[in-house]
PDB file of C-alpha atoms and ligand atoms in Angstrom:
ATOM      1  CA  UNK A  30     100.210  90.922  84.554  1.00  0.00           C
ATOM      2  CA  UNK A  31     101.268  92.181  87.941  1.00  0.00           C
ATOM      3  CA  UNK A  32      99.247  91.268  91.004  1.00  0.00           C
ATOM      4  CA  UNK A  33      98.652  93.830  93.711  1.00  0.00           C
ATOM      5  CA  UNK A  34      96.935  93.185  97.021  1.00  0.00           C
ATOM      6  CA  UNK A  35      95.642  95.697  99.499  1.00  0.00           C
ATOM      7  CA  UNK A  36      96.355  94.773 103.111  1.00  0.00           C
ATOM      8  CA  UNK A  37      94.029  96.992 105.141  1.00  0.00           C
ATOM      9  CA  UNK A  38      93.925  97.490 108.892  1.00  0.00           C
ATOM     10  CA  UNK A  39      94.622  99.758 111.827  1.00  0.00           C
ATOM     11  CA  UNK A  40      98.266  98.759 112.419  1.00  0.00           C
ATOM     12  CA  UNK A  41      98.151 100.628 115.738  1.00  0.00           C
ATOM     13  CA  UNK A  42     100.945  99.600 116.045  1.00  0.00           C
ATOM     14  CA  UNK A  43     102.577  97.036 113.738  1.00  0.00           C
ATOM     15  CA  UNK A  44     103.096  93.613 115.348  1.00  0.00           C
ATOM     16  CA  UNK A  45     104.980  90.488 114.280  1.00  0.00           C
ATOM     17  CA  UNK A  46     101.556  89.126 113.283  1.00  0.00           C
ATOM     18  CA  UNK A  47     101.293  91.868 110.662  1.00  0.00           C
ATOM     19  CA  UNK A  48     104.943  91.448 109.664  1.00  0.00           C
ATOM     20  CA  UNK A  49     104.338  87.768 108.982  1.00  0.00           C
ATOM     21  CA  UNK A  50     101.309  88.431 106.775  1.00  0.00           C
ATOM     22  CA  UNK A  51     103.247  91.071 104.796  1.00  0.00           C
ATOM     23  CA  UNK A  52     106.302  88.828 104.335  1.00  0.00           C
ATOM     24  CA  UNK A  53     104.212  85.882 103.237  1.00  0.00           C
ATOM     25  CA  UNK A  54     102.020  88.098 101.085  1.00  0.00           C
ATOM     26  CA  UNK A  55     105.071  89.363  99.225  1.00  0.00           C
ATOM     27  CA  UNK A  56     105.797  85.771  98.194  1.00  0.00           C
ATOM     28  CA  UNK A  57     102.368  85.484  96.596  1.00  0.00           C
ATOM     29  CA  UNK A  58     101.766  88.979  95.219  1.00  0.00           C
ATOM     30  CA  UNK A  59     103.991  91.259  93.157  1.00  0.00           C
ATOM     31  CA  UNK A  60     103.067  94.262  95.239  1.00  0.00           C
ATOM     32  CA  UNK A  61     101.370  94.830  98.574  1.00  0.00           C
ATOM     33  CA  UNK A  62      99.775  98.106  99.542  1.00  0.00           C
ATOM     34  CA  UNK A  63      99.307  98.449 103.270  1.00  0.00           C
ATOM     35  CA  UNK A  64      96.189 100.580 103.664  1.00  0.00           C
ATOM     36  CA  UNK A  65      96.058 102.197 107.059  1.00  0.00           C
ATOM     37  CA  UNK A  66      92.376 102.703 107.733  1.00  0.00           C
ATOM     38  CA  UNK A  67      91.444 106.084 109.126  1.00  0.00           C
ATOM     39  CA  UNK A  68      88.566 105.048 111.354  1.00  0.00           C
ATOM     40  CA  UNK A  69      86.650 107.866 112.966  1.00  0.00           C
ATOM     41  CA  UNK A  70      85.223 105.538 115.608  1.00  0.00           C
ATOM     42  CA  UNK A  71      88.596 104.279 116.816  1.00  0.00           C
ATOM     43  CA  UNK A  72      90.856 106.490 118.880  1.00  0.00           C
ATOM     44  CA  UNK A  73      94.346 105.429 117.765  1.00  0.00           C
ATOM     45  CA  UNK A  74      97.467 105.587 119.931  1.00  0.00           C
ATOM     46  CA  UNK A  75      99.768 106.380 116.990  1.00  0.00           C
ATOM     47  CA  UNK A  76      99.124 108.918 114.238  1.00  0.00           C
ATOM     48  CA  UNK A  77      98.938 107.696 110.649  1.00  0.00           C
ATOM     49  CA  UNK A  78     102.435 109.056 109.939  1.00  0.00           C
ATOM     50  CA  UNK A  79     103.845 107.355 113.039  1.00  0.00           C
ATOM     51  CA  UNK A  80     102.194 104.076 112.037  1.00  0.00           C
ATOM     52  CA  UNK A  81     103.545 104.471 108.504  1.00  0.00           C
ATOM     53  CA  UNK A  82     107.077 104.999 109.762  1.00  0.00           C
ATOM     54  CA  UNK A  83     106.933 101.974 112.078  1.00  0.00           C
ATOM     55  CA  UNK A  84     105.929  99.784 109.115  1.00  0.00           C
ATOM     56  CA  UNK A  85     108.556 101.299 106.799  1.00  0.00           C
ATOM     57  CA  UNK A  86     111.315 100.652 109.304  1.00  0.00           C
ATOM     58  CA  UNK A  87     110.465  96.946 109.329  1.00  0.00           C
ATOM     59  CA  UNK A  88     110.842  96.655 105.550  1.00  0.00           C
ATOM     60  CA  UNK A  89     113.754  98.880 104.557  1.00  0.00           C
ATOM     61  CA  UNK A  90     114.333  99.022 100.810  1.00  0.00           C
ATOM     62  CA  UNK A  91     111.365  96.749  99.998  1.00  0.00           C
ATOM     63  CA  UNK A  92     110.193  98.407  96.799  1.00  0.00           C
ATOM     64  CA  UNK A  93     107.252  96.002  96.410  1.00  0.00           C
ATOM     65  CA  UNK A  94     105.672  97.258  99.623  1.00  0.00           C
ATOM     66  CA  UNK A  95     103.722 100.521  99.573  1.00  0.00           C
ATOM     67  CA  UNK A  96     102.272 102.146 102.650  1.00  0.00           C
ATOM     68  CA  UNK A  97      99.263 104.383 102.340  1.00  0.00           C
ATOM     69  CA  UNK A  98      96.157 105.411 104.257  1.00  0.00           C
ATOM     70  CA  UNK A  99      92.511 105.667 103.288  1.00  0.00           C
ATOM     71  CA  UNK A 100      89.150 106.869 104.521  1.00  0.00           C
ATOM     72  CA  UNK A 101      85.763 105.538 103.524  1.00  0.00           C
ATOM     73  CA  UNK A 102      84.889 102.286 101.820  1.00  0.00           C
ATOM     74  CA  UNK A 103      87.656  99.752 101.384  1.00  0.00           C
ATOM     75  CA  UNK A 104      86.155  98.668  98.058  1.00  0.00           C
ATOM     76  CA  UNK A 105      86.390 102.220  96.716  1.00  0.00           C
ATOM     77  CA  UNK A 106      89.964 102.451  97.896  1.00  0.00           C
ATOM     78  CA  UNK A 107      90.891  99.131  96.265  1.00  0.00           C
ATOM     79  CA  UNK A 108      89.397 100.335  92.988  1.00  0.00           C
ATOM     80  CA  UNK A 109      91.243 103.631  93.208  1.00  0.00           C
ATOM     81  CA  UNK A 110      94.492 101.718  93.662  1.00  0.00           C
ATOM     82  CA  UNK A 111      93.646  99.288  90.862  1.00  0.00           C
ATOM     83  CA  UNK A 112      93.769  96.241  93.135  1.00  0.00           C
ATOM     84  CA  UNK A 113      91.430  93.263  92.900  1.00  0.00           C
ATOM     85  CA  UNK A 114      92.553  91.526  96.065  1.00  0.00           C
ATOM     86  CA  UNK A 115      92.030  92.375  99.707  1.00  0.00           C
ATOM     87  CA  UNK A 116      94.449  90.497 101.948  1.00  0.00           C
ATOM     88  CA  UNK A 117      93.511  89.747 105.561  1.00  0.00           C
ATOM     89  CA  UNK A 118      95.032  87.666 108.329  1.00  0.00           C
ATOM     90  CA  UNK A 119      93.042  85.188 110.406  1.00  0.00           C
ATOM     91  CA  UNK A 120      93.846  84.351 113.979  1.00  0.00           C
ATOM     92  CA  UNK A 121      91.572  82.608 116.399  1.00  0.00           C
ATOM     93  CA  UNK A 122      88.075  81.411 115.566  1.00  0.00           C
ATOM     94  CA  UNK A 123      86.917  84.721 117.039  1.00  0.00           C
ATOM     95  CA  UNK A 124      88.210  86.582 113.970  1.00  0.00           C
ATOM     96  CA  UNK A 125      86.203  84.380 111.651  1.00  0.00           C
ATOM     97  CA  UNK A 126      82.663  85.663 112.040  1.00  0.00           C
ATOM     98  CA  UNK A 127      83.563  89.316 111.659  1.00  0.00           C
ATOM     99  CA  UNK A 128      85.836  88.627 108.698  1.00  0.00           C
ATOM    100  CA  UNK A 129      83.169  86.515 107.006  1.00  0.00           C
ATOM    101  CA  UNK A 130      80.621  89.311 107.404  1.00  0.00           C
ATOM    102  CA  UNK A 131      83.002  91.880 106.042  1.00  0.00           C
ATOM    103  CA  UNK A 132      84.133  89.757 103.106  1.00  0.00           C
ATOM    104  CA  UNK A 133      80.502  89.074 102.180  1.00  0.00           C
ATOM    105  CA  UNK A 134      79.541  92.720 102.486  1.00  0.00           C
ATOM    106  CA  UNK A 135      82.480  93.736 100.327  1.00  0.00           C
ATOM    107  CA  UNK A 136      81.561  91.115  97.746  1.00  0.00           C
ATOM    108  CA  UNK A 137      78.030  92.521  97.615  1.00  0.00           C
ATOM    109  CA  UNK A 138      79.437  95.985  97.036  1.00  0.00           C
ATOM    110  CA  UNK A 139      81.822  94.827  94.313  1.00  0.00           C
ATOM    111  CA  UNK A 140      82.132  91.208  93.250  1.00  0.00           C
ATOM    112  CA  UNK A 141      85.222  91.837  91.122  1.00  0.00           C
ATOM    113  CA  UNK A 142      87.304  92.232  94.268  1.00  0.00           C
ATOM    114  CA  UNK A 143      88.242  89.080  96.147  1.00  0.00           C
ATOM    115  CA  UNK A 144      89.125  88.881  99.850  1.00  0.00           C
ATOM    116  CA  UNK A 145      91.888  86.389 100.571  1.00  0.00           C
ATOM    117  CA  UNK A 146      92.971  85.139 103.980  1.00  0.00           C
ATOM    118  CA  UNK A 147      96.249  83.942 105.369  1.00  0.00           C
ATOM    119  CA  UNK A 148      96.258  81.935 108.576  1.00  0.00           C
ATOM    120  CA  UNK A 149      98.334  83.258 111.415  1.00  0.00           C
ATOM    121  CA  UNK A 150     101.567  81.544 112.270  1.00  0.00           C
ATOM    122  CA  UNK A 151     101.245  79.406 115.387  1.00  0.00           C
ATOM    123  CA  UNK A 152     103.604  81.650 117.323  1.00  0.00           C
ATOM    124  CA  UNK A 153     101.484  84.719 116.501  1.00  0.00           C
ATOM    125  CA  UNK A 154      98.140  83.242 117.417  1.00  0.00           C
ATOM    126  CA  UNK A 155      97.657  85.559 120.412  1.00  0.00           C
ATOM    127  CA  UNK A 156      99.453  88.609 119.063  1.00  0.00           C
ATOM    128  CA  UNK A 157      97.257  91.676 118.655  1.00  0.00           C
ATOM    129  CA  UNK A 158      97.917  95.413 118.618  1.00  0.00           C
ATOM    130  CA  UNK A 159      95.288  95.844 121.316  1.00  0.00           C
ATOM    131  CA  UNK A 160      96.869  93.435 123.776  1.00  0.00           C
ATOM    132  CA  UNK A 161     100.344  94.775 123.028  1.00  0.00           C
ATOM    133  CA  UNK A 162      99.154  98.283 123.935  1.00  0.00           C
ATOM    134  CA  UNK A 163      97.555  97.093 127.174  1.00  0.00           C
ATOM    135  CA  UNK A 164     100.735  95.344 128.290  1.00  0.00           C
ATOM    136  CA  UNK A 165     103.127  98.093 127.192  1.00  0.00           C
ATOM    137  CA  UNK A 166     101.007 100.754 128.895  1.00  0.00           C
ATOM    138  CA  UNK A 167     101.843  99.171 132.244  1.00  0.00           C
ATOM    139  CA  UNK A 168     105.493  98.581 131.447  1.00  0.00           C
ATOM    140  CA  UNK A 169     105.275  94.885 130.535  1.00  0.00           C
ATOM    141  CA  UNK A 170     107.577  93.420 127.898  1.00  0.00           C
ATOM    142  CA  UNK A 171     106.203  92.953 124.404  1.00  0.00           C
ATOM    143  CA  UNK A 172     109.547  91.923 122.957  1.00  0.00           C
ATOM    144  CA  UNK A 173     108.226  88.690 121.440  1.00  0.00           C
ATOM    145  CA  UNK A 174     105.259  90.406 119.809  1.00  0.00           C
ATOM    146  CA  UNK A 175     106.644  93.500 118.097  1.00  0.00           C
ATOM    147  CA  UNK A 176     109.903  94.614 116.428  1.00  0.00           C
ATOM    148  CA  UNK A 177     112.367  96.464 118.694  1.00  0.00           C
ATOM    149  CA  UNK A 178     111.656  99.881 117.209  1.00  0.00           C
ATOM    150  CA  UNK A 179     107.928  99.407 117.851  1.00  0.00           C
ATOM    151  CA  UNK A 180     108.594  98.475 121.475  1.00  0.00           C
ATOM    152  CA  UNK A 181     110.685 101.643 121.832  1.00  0.00           C
ATOM    153  CA  UNK A 182     107.961 103.764 120.241  1.00  0.00           C
ATOM    154  CA  UNK A 183     105.403 102.295 122.655  1.00  0.00           C
ATOM    155  CA  UNK A 184     107.618 103.059 125.659  1.00  0.00           C
ATOM    156  CA  UNK A 185     108.110 106.641 124.462  1.00  0.00           C
ATOM    157  CA  UNK A 186     104.421 107.111 123.787  1.00  0.00           C
ATOM    158  CA  UNK A 187     103.366 105.911 127.215  1.00  0.00           C
ATOM    159  CA  UNK A 188     106.128 107.851 128.968  1.00  0.00           C
ATOM    160  CA  UNK A 189     104.907 111.000 127.195  1.00  0.00           C
ATOM    161  CA  UNK A 190     101.259 110.240 127.978  1.00  0.00           C
ATOM    162  CA  UNK A 191     101.992 109.689 131.670  1.00  0.00           C
ATOM    163  CA  UNK A 192     104.208 112.746 132.016  1.00  0.00           C
TER     164      UNK A 192
HETATM  165  N1  ADP B  13      98.808  87.917 114.965  1.00  0.00           N
HETATM  166  C1  ADP B  13      98.253  88.005 113.763  1.00  0.00           C
HETATM  167  N2  ADP B  13      98.323  86.974 112.889  1.00  0.00           N
HETATM  168  C2  ADP B  13      97.726  87.071 111.685  1.00  0.00           C
HETATM  169  N3  ADP B  13      97.031  88.135 111.245  1.00  0.00           N
HETATM  170  C3  ADP B  13      96.940  89.190 112.057  1.00  0.00           C
HETATM  171  C4  ADP B  13      97.545  89.198 113.359  1.00  0.00           C
HETATM  172  N4  ADP B  13      97.273  90.390 113.927  1.00  0.00           N
HETATM  173  C5  ADP B  13      96.532  91.082 113.040  1.00  0.00           C
HETATM  174  N5  ADP B  13      96.327  90.374 111.918  1.00  0.00           N
HETATM  175  C6  ADP B  13      95.549  90.751 110.742  1.00  0.00           C
HETATM  176  O1  ADP B  13      96.020  91.972 110.223  1.00  0.00           O
HETATM  177  C7  ADP B  13      94.922  92.719 109.697  1.00  0.00           C
HETATM  178  C8  ADP B  13      94.899  94.104 110.330  1.00  0.00           C
HETATM  179  O2  ADP B  13      94.643  93.979 111.699  1.00  0.00           O
HETATM  180  P1  ADP B  13      94.438  95.247 112.623  1.00  0.00           P
HETATM  181  O3  ADP B  13      95.645  96.126 112.536  1.00  0.00           O
HETATM  182  O4  ADP B  13      94.013  94.780 113.965  1.00  0.00           O
HETATM  183  O5  ADP B  13      93.279  96.055 111.911  1.00  0.00           O
HETATM  184  P2  ADP B  13      91.688  95.924 112.045  1.00  0.00           P
HETATM  185  O6  ADP B  13      91.304  97.209 112.703  1.00  0.00           O
HETATM  186  O7  ADP B  13      91.225  95.821 110.632  1.00  0.00           O
HETATM  187  O8  ADP B  13      91.397  94.712 112.875  1.00  0.00           O
HETATM  188  C9  ADP B  13      93.675  91.902 109.991  1.00  0.00           C
HETATM  189  O9  ADP B  13      93.382  91.123 108.847  1.00  0.00           O
HETATM  190  C10 ADP B  13      94.098  91.010 111.125  1.00  0.00           C
HETATM  191  O10 ADP B  13      93.353  89.807 111.164  1.00  0.00           O
HETATM  192 MG1   MG B  14      92.098  94.093 114.794  1.00  0.00          MG
END
């Protein structure tokens, strides 16, 4: 039986923290579906297709990685994709409470789907898309936090926004 996990999130944009979870996830699961969440309350910097491309470029030729987007309940999306596992990363203690709430809510909605967590790598403890955007907006280097093509995309985006 093949094991598929959904890895949901904003990925606005992809960081090395995400890359690490995907790489490690691919060692545990046969297939990972990155589910880019279309969140009406969040105003993203990158469009879904831009975010998709930035992820694809980090995993060229990886046939076990699928990149998709979804709206609405994660549980419904997981069922649509035939996946029984939701994969999430955990960073600082500050992630814990929110993740616990969400995992419990999702279990209430559908207890056949399990949320599984992978701890961040030490070197990615402080890496977040939000912080990366704040630094890149003002021209700071985010070289250690994101792949080169993501850093370039950030520079282009902010150059265009400031023009
Ligand atoms: N540096 C990191 N180390 C480990 N996991 C991370 C890191 N950054 C993000 N993640 C995980 O990746 C997933 C998606 O994160 P993110 O793109 O911020 O979307 P969300 O809007 O759901 O927070 C979450 O499970 C988050 O905890
Ligand atoms: Mg987040």
